[in-house]
Amino acid sequence: MEKKKIPLLILLILYGLIGYSPYFEAVDQVGPQWLLLTIFNITALFSFLFLKDSPINEIFNAFKKPIVIALVLFAFWGLLSYTYSINPNEVIVKSSQWFNVIISIPLIYLLIKKAEINFYTISLILSFFLFVEVFVSMSQYIEIISLRNYDF
């Protein structure tokens, strides 16, 4: 494996571990996850800027695809709801989250492409993360039913 691909792989692994991030003494776990996603997006953008074969053109080309255009239009439509919203602060927060996701999609795609990860490896990694998610959910369920009789 080439040395220049190792930081890309580390960043991809960090993207995958966002769901397992600690609370950092926040009221809700989602807040630190969005913060980490923003930090990783900025890190990925800067890492792509300093690569010899910078894929910035590929990022802009990703935004020309119809599905991404529809997603961007949806996010702008949501942002326009600020004018008639009951809770404008929530509109700002949710719109920033949508734009964060819109930026994340091509960045993760380019990280996978530049790191030259094949479909089999991606499938194994996703399967591992999904297995952990199911195991955590089921272990909590089993703990609940072991403490109390659960009958229908």
PDB file of C-alpha atoms in Angstrom:
ATOM      1  CA  MET A   1       0.000   0.000   0.000  1.00  0.00           C
ATOM      2  CA  GLU A   2       1.311   3.425  -0.908  1.00  0.00           C
ATOM      3  CA  LYS A   3       2.088   5.857   1.869  1.00  0.00           C
ATOM      4  CA  LYS A   4      -0.063   8.599   0.346  1.00  0.00           C
ATOM      5  CA  LYS A   5      -3.168   6.373   0.621  1.00  0.00           C
ATOM      6  CA  ILE A   6      -2.803   5.776   4.374  1.00  0.00           C
ATOM      7  CA  PRO A   7      -4.173   9.213   5.429  1.00  0.00           C
ATOM      8  CA  LEU A   8      -7.132   8.711   3.095  1.00  0.00           C
ATOM      9  CA  LEU A   9      -7.863   5.318   4.655  1.00  0.00           C
ATOM     10  CA  ILE A  10      -7.572   6.768   8.161  1.00  0.00           C
ATOM     11  CA  LEU A  11     -10.019   9.530   7.245  1.00  0.00           C
ATOM     12  CA  LEU A  12     -12.440   6.973   5.798  1.00  0.00           C
ATOM     13  CA  ILE A  13     -12.257   4.923   8.983  1.00  0.00           C
ATOM     14  CA  LEU A  14     -12.878   8.067  11.019  1.00  0.00           C
ATOM     15  CA  TYR A  15     -15.966   8.803   8.907  1.00  0.00           C
ATOM     16  CA  GLY A  16     -17.215   5.312   9.723  1.00  0.00           C
ATOM     17  CA  LEU A  17     -16.578   5.756  13.426  1.00  0.00           C
ATOM     18  CA  ILE A  18     -18.627   8.965  13.718  1.00  0.00           C
ATOM     19  CA  GLY A  19     -21.636   6.931  14.796  1.00  0.00           C
ATOM     20  CA  TYR A  20     -19.685   5.560  17.753  1.00  0.00           C
ATOM     21  CA  SER A  21     -18.409   8.903  19.015  1.00  0.00           C
ATOM     22  CA  PRO A  22     -18.741   9.700  22.726  1.00  0.00           C
ATOM     23  CA  TYR A  23     -21.146  12.289  24.087  1.00  0.00           C
ATOM     24  CA  PHE A  24     -18.446  14.783  25.136  1.00  0.00           C
ATOM     25  CA  GLU A  25     -20.787  15.824  27.983  1.00  0.00           C
ATOM     26  CA  ALA A  26     -23.402  17.041  25.477  1.00  0.00           C
ATOM     27  CA  VAL A  27     -27.110  16.781  26.128  1.00  0.00           C
ATOM     28  CA  ASP A  28     -27.642  14.846  22.898  1.00  0.00           C
ATOM     29  CA  GLN A  29     -25.209  12.531  21.115  1.00  0.00           C
ATOM     30  CA  VAL A  30     -26.163  13.895  17.704  1.00  0.00           C
ATOM     31  CA  GLY A  31     -24.498  17.269  18.336  1.00  0.00           C
ATOM     32  CA  PRO A  32     -20.942  15.919  18.671  1.00  0.00           C
ATOM     33  CA  GLN A  33     -21.542  13.637  15.678  1.00  0.00           C
ATOM     34  CA  TRP A  34     -22.464  16.599  13.469  1.00  0.00           C
ATOM     35  CA  LEU A  35     -19.451  18.498  14.772  1.00  0.00           C
ATOM     36  CA  LEU A  36     -17.158  15.570  13.955  1.00  0.00           C
ATOM     37  CA  LEU A  37     -18.683  15.265  10.490  1.00  0.00           C
ATOM     38  CA  THR A  38     -17.961  18.944   9.874  1.00  0.00           C
ATOM     39  CA  ILE A  39     -14.387  18.568  11.113  1.00  0.00           C
ATOM     40  CA  PHE A  40     -13.807  15.515   8.903  1.00  0.00           C
ATOM     41  CA  ASN A  41     -15.307  17.321   5.886  1.00  0.00           C
ATOM     42  CA  ILE A  42     -12.953  20.253   6.387  1.00  0.00           C
ATOM     43  CA  THR A  43     -10.022  17.865   6.847  1.00  0.00           C
ATOM     44  CA  ALA A  44     -10.923  15.980   3.667  1.00  0.00           C
ATOM     45  CA  LEU A  45     -11.289  19.205   1.681  1.00  0.00           C
ATOM     46  CA  PHE A  46      -7.879  20.431   2.824  1.00  0.00           C
ATOM     47  CA  SER A  47      -6.263  17.067   2.156  1.00  0.00           C
ATOM     48  CA  PHE A  48      -7.664  17.101  -1.383  1.00  0.00           C
ATOM     49  CA  LEU A  49      -6.375  20.637  -1.932  1.00  0.00           C
ATOM     50  CA  PHE A  50      -2.813  19.597  -1.112  1.00  0.00           C
ATOM     51  CA  LEU A  51      -2.704  16.387  -3.173  1.00  0.00           C
ATOM     52  CA  LYS A  52      -0.596  16.464  -6.333  1.00  0.00           C
ATOM     53  CA  ASP A  53      -3.488  15.273  -8.476  1.00  0.00           C
ATOM     54  CA  SER A  54      -6.139  17.383  -6.764  1.00  0.00           C
ATOM     55  CA  PRO A  55      -9.669  16.027  -7.356  1.00  0.00           C
ATOM     56  CA  ILE A  56     -11.358  19.412  -6.861  1.00  0.00           C
ATOM     57  CA  ASN A  57     -12.696  19.237 -10.424  1.00  0.00           C
ATOM     58  CA  GLU A  58     -14.223  15.858  -9.611  1.00  0.00           C
ATOM     59  CA  ILE A  59     -15.950  17.370  -6.581  1.00  0.00           C
ATOM     60  CA  PHE A  60     -17.468  20.092  -8.751  1.00  0.00           C
ATOM     61  CA  ASN A  61     -18.458  17.497 -11.362  1.00  0.00           C
ATOM     62  CA  ALA A  62     -20.265  15.515  -8.664  1.00  0.00           C
ATOM     63  CA  PHE A  63     -22.510  18.519  -8.068  1.00  0.00           C
ATOM     64  CA  LYS A  64     -23.586  18.438 -11.731  1.00  0.00           C
ATOM     65  CA  LYS A  65     -25.353  15.087 -11.358  1.00  0.00           C
ATOM     66  CA  PRO A  66     -29.173  15.315 -11.309  1.00  0.00           C
ATOM     67  CA  ILE A  67     -29.614  13.583  -7.955  1.00  0.00           C
ATOM     68  CA  VAL A  68     -27.149  15.943  -6.265  1.00  0.00           C
ATOM     69  CA  ILE A  69     -28.771  18.950  -7.915  1.00  0.00           C
ATOM     70  CA  ALA A  70     -32.130  17.795  -6.559  1.00  0.00           C
ATOM     71  CA  LEU A  71     -30.626  17.390  -3.084  1.00  0.00           C
ATOM     72  CA  VAL A  72     -29.075  20.874  -3.225  1.00  0.00           C
ATOM     73  CA  LEU A  73     -32.379  22.377  -4.381  1.00  0.00           C
ATOM     74  CA  PHE A  74     -34.155  20.602  -1.537  1.00  0.00           C
ATOM     75  CA  ALA A  75     -31.655  22.030   0.957  1.00  0.00           C
ATOM     76  CA  PHE A  76     -32.107  25.555  -0.442  1.00  0.00           C
ATOM     77  CA  TRP A  77     -35.866  25.138  -0.291  1.00  0.00           C
ATOM     78  CA  GLY A  78     -35.522  24.158   3.352  1.00  0.00           C
ATOM     79  CA  LEU A  79     -33.337  27.202   3.928  1.00  0.00           C
ATOM     80  CA  LEU A  80     -35.996  29.426   2.358  1.00  0.00           C
ATOM     81  CA  SER A  81     -38.481  28.161   4.913  1.00  0.00           C
ATOM     82  CA  TYR A  82     -36.654  30.440   7.353  1.00  0.00           C
ATOM     83  CA  THR A  83     -38.927  33.265   6.175  1.00  0.00           C
ATOM     84  CA  TYR A  84     -42.142  31.601   7.360  1.00  0.00           C
ATOM     85  CA  SER A  85     -40.897  29.210  10.021  1.00  0.00           C
ATOM     86  CA  ILE A  86     -42.233  29.115  13.555  1.00  0.00           C
ATOM     87  CA  ASN A  87     -38.765  28.189  14.829  1.00  0.00           C
ATOM     88  CA  PRO A  88     -36.152  29.899  12.603  1.00  0.00           C
ATOM     89  CA  ASN A  89     -33.246  28.657  14.740  1.00  0.00           C
ATOM     90  CA  GLU A  90     -34.183  25.079  13.921  1.00  0.00           C
ATOM     91  CA  VAL A  91     -34.228  25.930  10.206  1.00  0.00           C
ATOM     92  CA  ILE A  92     -30.670  27.215  10.424  1.00  0.00           C
ATOM     93  CA  VAL A  93     -29.485  24.136  12.323  1.00  0.00           C
ATOM     94  CA  LYS A  94     -31.191  21.635  10.008  1.00  0.00           C
ATOM     95  CA  SER A  95     -30.076  23.492   6.872  1.00  0.00           C
ATOM     96  CA  SER A  96     -26.470  23.409   8.029  1.00  0.00           C
ATOM     97  CA  GLN A  97     -26.849  19.667   8.608  1.00  0.00           C
ATOM     98  CA  TRP A  98     -28.255  19.166   5.108  1.00  0.00           C
ATOM     99  CA  PHE A  99     -25.385  21.106   3.546  1.00  0.00           C
ATOM    100  CA  ASN A 100     -22.966  19.077   5.651  1.00  0.00           C
ATOM    101  CA  VAL A 101     -24.425  15.856   4.231  1.00  0.00           C
ATOM    102  CA  ILE A 102     -24.372  17.261   0.690  1.00  0.00           C
ATOM    103  CA  ILE A 103     -20.669  18.000   1.060  1.00  0.00           C
ATOM    104  CA  SER A 104     -19.950  14.637   2.719  1.00  0.00           C
ATOM    105  CA  ILE A 105     -21.306  12.483  -0.088  1.00  0.00           C
ATOM    106  CA  PRO A 106     -18.813  13.471  -2.827  1.00  0.00           C
ATOM    107  CA  LEU A 107     -15.960  13.663  -0.315  1.00  0.00           C
ATOM    108  CA  ILE A 108     -16.501  10.103   0.895  1.00  0.00           C
ATOM    109  CA  TYR A 109     -16.881   8.952  -2.714  1.00  0.00           C
ATOM    110  CA  LEU A 110     -13.578  10.582  -3.644  1.00  0.00           C
ATOM    111  CA  LEU A 111     -11.844   9.171  -0.574  1.00  0.00           C
ATOM    112  CA  ILE A 112     -12.925   5.687  -1.624  1.00  0.00           C
ATOM    113  CA  LYS A 113     -11.897   6.349  -5.210  1.00  0.00           C
ATOM    114  CA  LYS A 114      -8.471   7.834  -4.377  1.00  0.00           C
ATOM    115  CA  ALA A 115      -7.705   5.129  -1.826  1.00  0.00           C
ATOM    116  CA  GLU A 116      -8.610   2.557  -4.517  1.00  0.00           C
ATOM    117  CA  ILE A 117     -10.736   0.427  -2.234  1.00  0.00           C
ATOM    118  CA  ASN A 118     -12.586  -2.343  -4.039  1.00  0.00           C
ATOM    119  CA  PHE A 119     -16.246  -3.223  -3.585  1.00  0.00           C
ATOM    120  CA  TYR A 120     -15.489  -6.350  -1.550  1.00  0.00           C
ATOM    121  CA  THR A 121     -13.522  -4.403   1.051  1.00  0.00           C
ATOM    122  CA  ILE A 122     -16.223  -1.735   1.289  1.00  0.00           C
ATOM    123  CA  SER A 123     -18.819  -4.469   1.771  1.00  0.00           C
ATOM    124  CA  LEU A 124     -16.784  -6.058   4.567  1.00  0.00           C
ATOM    125  CA  ILE A 125     -16.327  -2.744   6.357  1.00  0.00           C
ATOM    126  CA  LEU A 126     -20.014  -1.856   6.089  1.00  0.00           C
ATOM    127  CA  SER A 127     -20.982  -5.338   7.244  1.00  0.00           C
ATOM    128  CA  PHE A 128     -18.747  -4.965  10.286  1.00  0.00           C
ATOM    129  CA  PHE A 129     -20.313  -1.608  11.226  1.00  0.00           C
ATOM    130  CA  LEU A 130     -23.820  -2.984  10.709  1.00  0.00           C
ATOM    131  CA  PHE A 131     -23.024  -6.065  12.797  1.00  0.00           C
ATOM    132  CA  VAL A 132     -21.838  -3.861  15.661  1.00  0.00           C
ATOM    133  CA  GLU A 133     -25.008  -1.730  15.412  1.00  0.00           C
ATOM    134  CA  VAL A 134     -27.265  -4.792  15.499  1.00  0.00           C
ATOM    135  CA  PHE A 135     -25.289  -6.328  18.358  1.00  0.00           C
ATOM    136  CA  VAL A 136     -25.555  -3.155  20.460  1.00  0.00           C
ATOM    137  CA  SER A 137     -29.304  -2.885  19.816  1.00  0.00           C
ATOM    138  CA  MET A 138     -29.958  -6.544  20.547  1.00  0.00           C
ATOM    139  CA  SER A 139     -27.820  -6.571  23.684  1.00  0.00           C
ATOM    140  CA  GLN A 140     -29.863  -3.709  25.117  1.00  0.00           C
ATOM    141  CA  TYR A 141     -33.071  -5.505  24.198  1.00  0.00           C
ATOM    142  CA  ILE A 142     -31.889  -8.745  25.805  1.00  0.00           C
ATOM    143  CA  GLU A 143     -30.886  -6.853  28.934  1.00  0.00           C
ATOM    144  CA  ILE A 144     -34.370  -5.294  29.173  1.00  0.00           C
ATOM    145  CA  ILE A 145     -36.226  -8.574  28.766  1.00  0.00           C
ATOM    146  CA  SER A 146     -33.918 -10.330  31.251  1.00  0.00           C
ATOM    147  CA  LEU A 147     -34.770  -7.795  33.949  1.00  0.00           C
ATOM    148  CA  ARG A 148     -38.528  -7.931  33.465  1.00  0.00           C
ATOM    149  CA  ASN A 149     -41.006 -10.484  32.232  1.00  0.00           C
ATOM    150  CA  TYR A 150     -41.880  -9.575  28.708  1.00  0.00           C
ATOM    151  CA  ASP A 151     -45.166 -10.986  27.538  1.00  0.00           C
ATOM    152  CA  PHE A 152     -47.517  -9.941  24.838  1.00  0.00           C
TER     153      PHE A 152
END
